[in-house]
Amino acid sequence: MAHDTFISVFYVYLCRCYGMAVSVAGNENHESHVPKRIIMLEFKNVQLEAVPHELSFVARLGEVTAIRGERGSGKTSVVNAILGRAPVVSGFVTIDGELVTVGSAPFFRKTVSYVPQDVRLAVSRLSVVVDEMLAIAASQGRGCAKAAVAAEMATLGITEDVLRTDVRSLDGRLVRLVLAALGSAIGGSIFLLDEPVDRPDTVMSSFLRRQAERGRCVVVTESGDYVDCDKTIMI
């Protein structure tokens, strides 16, 4: 297994799922460092190709920030800008005052746990996903016991039997909830979830609130008023 030291666990795994190259360009000045604990994510006058207006907001530790808009409004483009997967047209995205660019993003991704909207898994069981992500986390020095994942799943009302169930029989929401539980167990200052639910969901709201109370910066995209949040950014 490759030791992609400064790329988030979720990003490495999803790159493999989607057959994307995993780039570590831009790490040269950070090889002996683990990213410090993130305090603030900021968009300042950011223009993205898929979003019709500029975005300016601050997401802080201890808060749940919702990026809300109709389907096709560009929410995933905002997520990609945070991950450094897409350049901004103008303005800037910063983490604690440091610019997030395509070149610097691999370093910052280590601070992120990311749950995508469209999860296509080329495996038969979620247990395979959990085992591989935990192995990637261990290679990055973010060791986590499988029991911790099970405990997080339990807070969402999910039993370990789900991990042994054929993925094809599971709905997308349940898969995303399992990945959210995994992201919670692995950790990271920024918890980024792209449309984890498509209707009001008290279970997810409570889960995200607990993440914020643990001192994480939680950023979630949604198409409606589905989760409890501290601030809402309309796009």
CSV table of C-alpha atoms in Angstrom, one decimal:
chain,number,residue,atom,x,y,z
A,1,MET,CA,0.0,0.0,0.0
A,2,ALA,CA,1.4,3.4,-1.0
A,3,HIS,CA,2.2,5.8,1.9
A,4,ASP,CA,0.5,9.0,0.6
A,5,THR,CA,1.5,10.8,3.7
A,6,PHE,CA,-0.1,14.2,3.2
A,7,ILE,CA,-3.3,13.3,1.5
A,8,SER,CA,-6.5,12.6,3.4
A,9,VAL,CA,-7.6,9.1,4.0
A,10,PHE,CA,-10.9,9.5,2.3
A,11,TYR,CA,-9.3,11.3,-0.7
A,12,VAL,CA,-6.7,8.5,-1.2
A,13,TYR,CA,-9.4,5.8,-1.1
A,14,LEU,CA,-11.8,7.6,-3.4
A,15,CYS,CA,-9.0,8.3,-5.9
A,16,ARG,CA,-8.5,4.5,-6.0
A,17,CYS,CA,-12.3,3.9,-6.4
A,18,TYR,CA,-12.6,6.4,-9.2
A,19,GLY,CA,-9.3,5.4,-10.9
A,20,MET,CA,-7.9,8.9,-10.4
A,21,ALA,CA,-4.2,9.6,-10.0
A,22,VAL,CA,-3.1,10.4,-6.4
A,23,SER,CA,-0.8,13.4,-6.6
A,24,VAL,CA,1.6,14.5,-3.9
A,25,ALA,CA,2.9,17.5,-5.7
A,26,GLY,CA,3.4,20.5,-3.5
A,27,ASN,CA,4.5,18.6,-0.4
A,28,GLU,CA,8.1,19.4,-0.7
A,29,ASN,CA,8.2,22.0,2.0
A,30,HIS,CA,6.1,20.0,4.4
A,31,GLU,CA,7.8,16.5,4.4
A,32,SER,CA,8.7,16.6,8.1
A,33,HIS,CA,5.5,18.2,9.3
A,34,VAL,CA,2.1,17.0,10.3
A,35,PRO,CA,-0.5,19.8,9.6
A,36,LYS,CA,-1.3,21.7,12.8
A,37,ARG,CA,-4.8,21.8,14.1
A,38,ILE,CA,-7.0,23.8,11.8
A,39,ILE,CA,-8.7,26.9,13.3
A,40,MET,CA,-10.5,28.4,10.3
A,41,LEU,CA,-11.5,27.8,6.7
A,42,GLU,CA,-12.3,31.0,4.7
A,43,PHE,CA,-13.6,31.8,1.3
A,44,LYS,CA,-12.9,35.5,0.3
A,45,ASN,CA,-14.6,36.8,-2.8
A,46,VAL,CA,-14.4,33.4,-4.4
A,47,GLN,CA,-15.8,33.0,-7.9
A,48,LEU,CA,-16.2,29.5,-9.2
A,49,GLU,CA,-17.2,28.6,-12.8
A,50,ALA,CA,-20.2,26.6,-11.6
A,51,VAL,CA,-21.5,29.2,-9.1
A,52,PRO,CA,-23.2,32.3,-10.4
A,53,HIS,CA,-22.0,34.7,-7.7
A,54,GLU,CA,-19.0,35.3,-5.4
A,55,LEU,CA,-18.8,33.5,-2.1
A,56,SER,CA,-17.4,34.9,1.1
A,57,PHE,CA,-17.7,33.0,4.4
A,58,VAL,CA,-15.8,31.7,7.4
A,59,ALA,CA,-16.2,28.2,8.8
A,60,ARG,CA,-14.7,27.7,12.3
A,61,LEU,CA,-14.0,24.9,14.7
A,62,GLY,CA,-17.0,24.0,16.8
A,63,GLU,CA,-19.5,25.1,14.1
A,64,VAL,CA,-21.6,23.4,11.5
A,65,THR,CA,-21.6,25.4,8.3
A,66,ALA,CA,-24.2,24.5,5.6
A,67,ILE,CA,-23.7,25.3,2.0
A,68,ARG,CA,-27.2,25.3,0.7
A,69,GLY,CA,-28.6,25.4,-2.9
A,70,GLU,CA,-30.8,23.7,-5.4
A,71,ARG,CA,-29.5,20.7,-7.3
A,72,GLY,CA,-27.0,21.8,-9.9
A,73,SER,CA,-26.3,25.1,-8.2
A,74,GLY,CA,-22.6,24.3,-7.7
A,75,LYS,CA,-22.4,22.9,-4.2
A,76,THR,CA,-20.0,20.2,-5.2
A,77,SER,CA,-17.8,22.8,-6.9
A,78,VAL,CA,-17.5,24.5,-3.5
A,79,VAL,CA,-16.4,21.1,-2.0
A,80,ASN,CA,-13.8,20.7,-4.8
A,81,ALA,CA,-12.5,24.2,-4.1
A,82,ILE,CA,-12.0,23.2,-0.4
A,83,LEU,CA,-10.2,20.0,-1.4
A,84,GLY,CA,-8.1,21.9,-3.9
A,85,ARG,CA,-9.3,19.8,-6.8
A,86,ALA,CA,-10.5,22.7,-8.8
A,87,PRO,CA,-8.9,26.2,-9.2
A,88,VAL,CA,-11.0,29.3,-8.4
A,89,VAL,CA,-11.6,31.9,-11.1
A,90,SER,CA,-10.9,34.7,-8.7
A,91,GLY,CA,-10.7,35.4,-4.9
A,92,PHE,CA,-9.0,32.9,-2.6
A,93,VAL,CA,-9.7,29.9,-0.3
A,94,THR,CA,-7.5,29.8,2.8
A,95,ILE,CA,-7.0,27.5,5.8
A,96,ASP,CA,-5.7,29.5,8.7
A,97,GLY,CA,-4.5,32.1,6.3
A,98,GLU,CA,-2.6,29.7,4.0
A,99,LEU,CA,-3.8,29.6,0.4
A,100,VAL,CA,-5.4,26.4,-0.8
A,101,THR,CA,-4.3,25.8,-4.4
A,102,VAL,CA,-4.1,22.7,-6.6
A,103,GLY,CA,-0.4,22.6,-5.6
A,104,SER,CA,-0.8,23.1,-1.9
A,105,ALA,CA,-4.0,21.1,-1.4
A,106,PRO,CA,-2.3,17.6,-0.9
A,107,PHE,CA,-0.8,18.9,2.4
A,108,PHE,CA,-4.1,20.3,3.6
A,109,ARG,CA,-6.1,17.3,2.7
A,110,LYS,CA,-4.6,15.4,5.6
A,111,THR,CA,-6.7,17.6,7.9
A,112,VAL,CA,-9.9,16.6,6.1
A,113,SER,CA,-12.3,13.8,6.5
A,114,TYR,CA,-14.5,13.8,3.3
A,115,VAL,CA,-17.7,12.0,2.5
A,116,PRO,CA,-18.7,12.5,-1.2
A,117,GLN,CA,-22.2,12.8,-2.5
A,118,ASP,CA,-21.9,10.0,-5.1
A,119,VAL,CA,-20.3,7.0,-3.6
A,120,ARG,CA,-19.6,4.2,-6.1
A,121,LEU,CA,-17.8,1.4,-4.5
A,122,ALA,CA,-16.2,-1.4,-6.5
A,123,VAL,CA,-16.4,-3.8,-3.6
A,124,SER,CA,-19.0,-6.3,-2.4
A,125,ARG,CA,-18.9,-5.4,1.3
A,126,LEU,CA,-18.4,-2.2,3.3
A,127,SER,CA,-16.1,-4.1,5.6
A,128,VAL,CA,-13.5,-4.0,2.8
A,129,VAL,CA,-13.8,-0.2,2.6
A,130,VAL,CA,-13.4,0.1,6.4
A,131,ASP,CA,-10.4,-2.2,6.5
A,132,GLU,CA,-8.6,-0.4,3.6
A,133,MET,CA,-9.3,3.1,5.0
A,134,LEU,CA,-8.1,2.1,8.4
A,135,ALA,CA,-4.9,0.8,6.8
A,136,ILE,CA,-4.4,4.1,4.9
A,137,ALA,CA,-5.0,6.0,8.1
A,138,ALA,CA,-2.4,3.9,9.9
A,139,SER,CA,0.1,4.6,7.1
A,140,GLN,CA,-0.5,8.3,7.7
A,141,GLY,CA,0.0,8.1,11.5
A,142,ARG,CA,-3.8,8.4,12.1
A,143,GLY,CA,-4.3,5.0,13.6
A,144,CYS,CA,-7.9,4.1,14.6
A,145,ALA,CA,-9.3,0.8,16.0
A,146,LYS,CA,-12.2,-0.9,14.1
A,147,ALA,CA,-14.1,-0.8,17.4
A,148,ALA,CA,-14.1,3.0,17.3
A,149,VAL,CA,-15.8,2.8,13.9
A,150,ALA,CA,-18.4,0.4,15.3
A,151,ALA,CA,-19.0,2.8,18.2
A,152,GLU,CA,-19.6,5.7,15.9
A,153,MET,CA,-21.9,3.6,13.8
A,154,ALA,CA,-23.9,2.7,16.9
A,155,THR,CA,-24.5,6.4,17.5
A,156,LEU,CA,-26.2,6.5,14.1
A,157,GLY,CA,-28.3,3.4,14.9
A,158,ILE,CA,-26.2,1.2,12.5
A,159,THR,CA,-25.1,-2.3,13.5
A,160,GLU,CA,-21.9,-4.0,12.4
A,161,ASP,CA,-24.0,-6.4,10.3
A,162,VAL,CA,-24.3,-3.7,7.7
A,163,LEU,CA,-20.6,-4.0,7.0
A,164,ARG,CA,-21.1,-7.6,6.0
A,165,THR,CA,-24.1,-7.0,3.8
A,166,ASP,CA,-23.8,-6.9,0.0
A,167,VAL,CA,-23.3,-3.2,-0.9
A,168,ARG,CA,-25.7,-3.5,-3.8
A,169,SER,CA,-28.6,-4.0,-1.4
A,170,LEU,CA,-27.8,-0.9,0.6
A,171,ASP,CA,-29.2,2.5,-0.1
A,172,GLY,CA,-26.9,5.5,-0.7
A,173,ARG,CA,-27.9,7.2,2.6
A,174,LEU,CA,-26.8,4.2,4.6
A,175,VAL,CA,-23.5,3.9,2.8
A,176,ARG,CA,-22.8,7.6,3.4
A,177,LEU,CA,-23.7,7.3,7.1
A,178,VAL,CA,-21.2,4.4,7.5
A,179,LEU,CA,-18.6,6.6,5.8
A,180,ALA,CA,-19.5,9.5,8.1
A,181,ALA,CA,-19.0,7.2,11.1
A,182,LEU,CA,-15.7,6.1,9.7
A,183,GLY,CA,-14.6,9.7,9.1
A,184,SER,CA,-15.6,10.6,12.7
A,185,ALA,CA,-13.5,7.8,14.1
A,186,ILE,CA,-10.4,8.6,11.9
A,187,GLY,CA,-10.6,12.3,12.8
A,188,GLY,CA,-9.3,15.5,11.1
A,189,SER,CA,-10.0,19.1,11.9
A,190,ILE,CA,-12.3,19.6,8.9
A,191,PHE,CA,-15.3,17.3,8.4
A,192,LEU,CA,-16.6,17.8,4.9
A,193,LEU,CA,-19.8,16.0,3.8
A,194,ASP,CA,-21.3,16.6,0.3
A,195,GLU,CA,-25.1,16.1,0.5
A,196,PRO,CA,-25.2,13.3,3.1
A,197,VAL,CA,-29.0,13.4,3.3
A,198,ASP,CA,-31.8,14.5,0.9
A,199,ARG,CA,-34.5,15.2,3.5
A,200,PRO,CA,-34.7,16.5,7.0
A,201,ASP,CA,-32.7,14.1,9.1
A,202,THR,CA,-32.5,14.4,12.9
A,203,VAL,CA,-30.0,11.5,13.2
A,204,MET,CA,-27.5,13.2,10.9
A,205,SER,CA,-28.2,16.6,12.5
A,206,SER,CA,-27.3,15.2,16.0
A,207,PHE,CA,-24.3,13.4,14.6
A,208,LEU,CA,-22.9,16.6,13.0
A,209,ARG,CA,-23.6,18.6,16.1
A,210,ARG,CA,-21.5,16.1,18.1
A,211,GLN,CA,-18.7,16.5,15.6
A,212,ALA,CA,-18.7,20.3,16.1
A,213,GLU,CA,-18.9,19.9,19.9
A,214,ARG,CA,-15.7,17.8,19.7
A,215,GLY,CA,-14.0,20.8,18.2
A,216,ARG,CA,-14.2,20.0,14.5
A,217,CYS,CA,-15.0,22.4,11.6
A,218,VAL,CA,-18.0,20.8,10.0
A,219,VAL,CA,-19.0,21.8,6.5
A,220,VAL,CA,-22.0,20.1,4.9
A,221,THR,CA,-23.8,20.7,1.6
A,222,GLU,CA,-27.6,20.3,1.3
A,223,SER,CA,-30.4,21.1,-1.1
A,224,GLY,CA,-32.8,22.1,1.6
A,225,ASP,CA,-33.1,22.8,5.4
A,226,TYR,CA,-32.2,19.3,6.3
A,227,VAL,CA,-29.7,19.5,9.2
A,228,ASP,CA,-29.2,21.8,12.2
A,229,CYS,CA,-26.4,24.3,11.5
A,230,ASP,CA,-24.8,27.4,13.0
A,231,LYS,CA,-24.7,29.3,9.7
A,232,THR,CA,-26.0,28.8,6.2
A,233,ILE,CA,-24.4,29.9,3.0
A,234,MET,CA,-26.8,30.2,0.1
A,235,ILE,CA,-25.7,29.6,-3.4
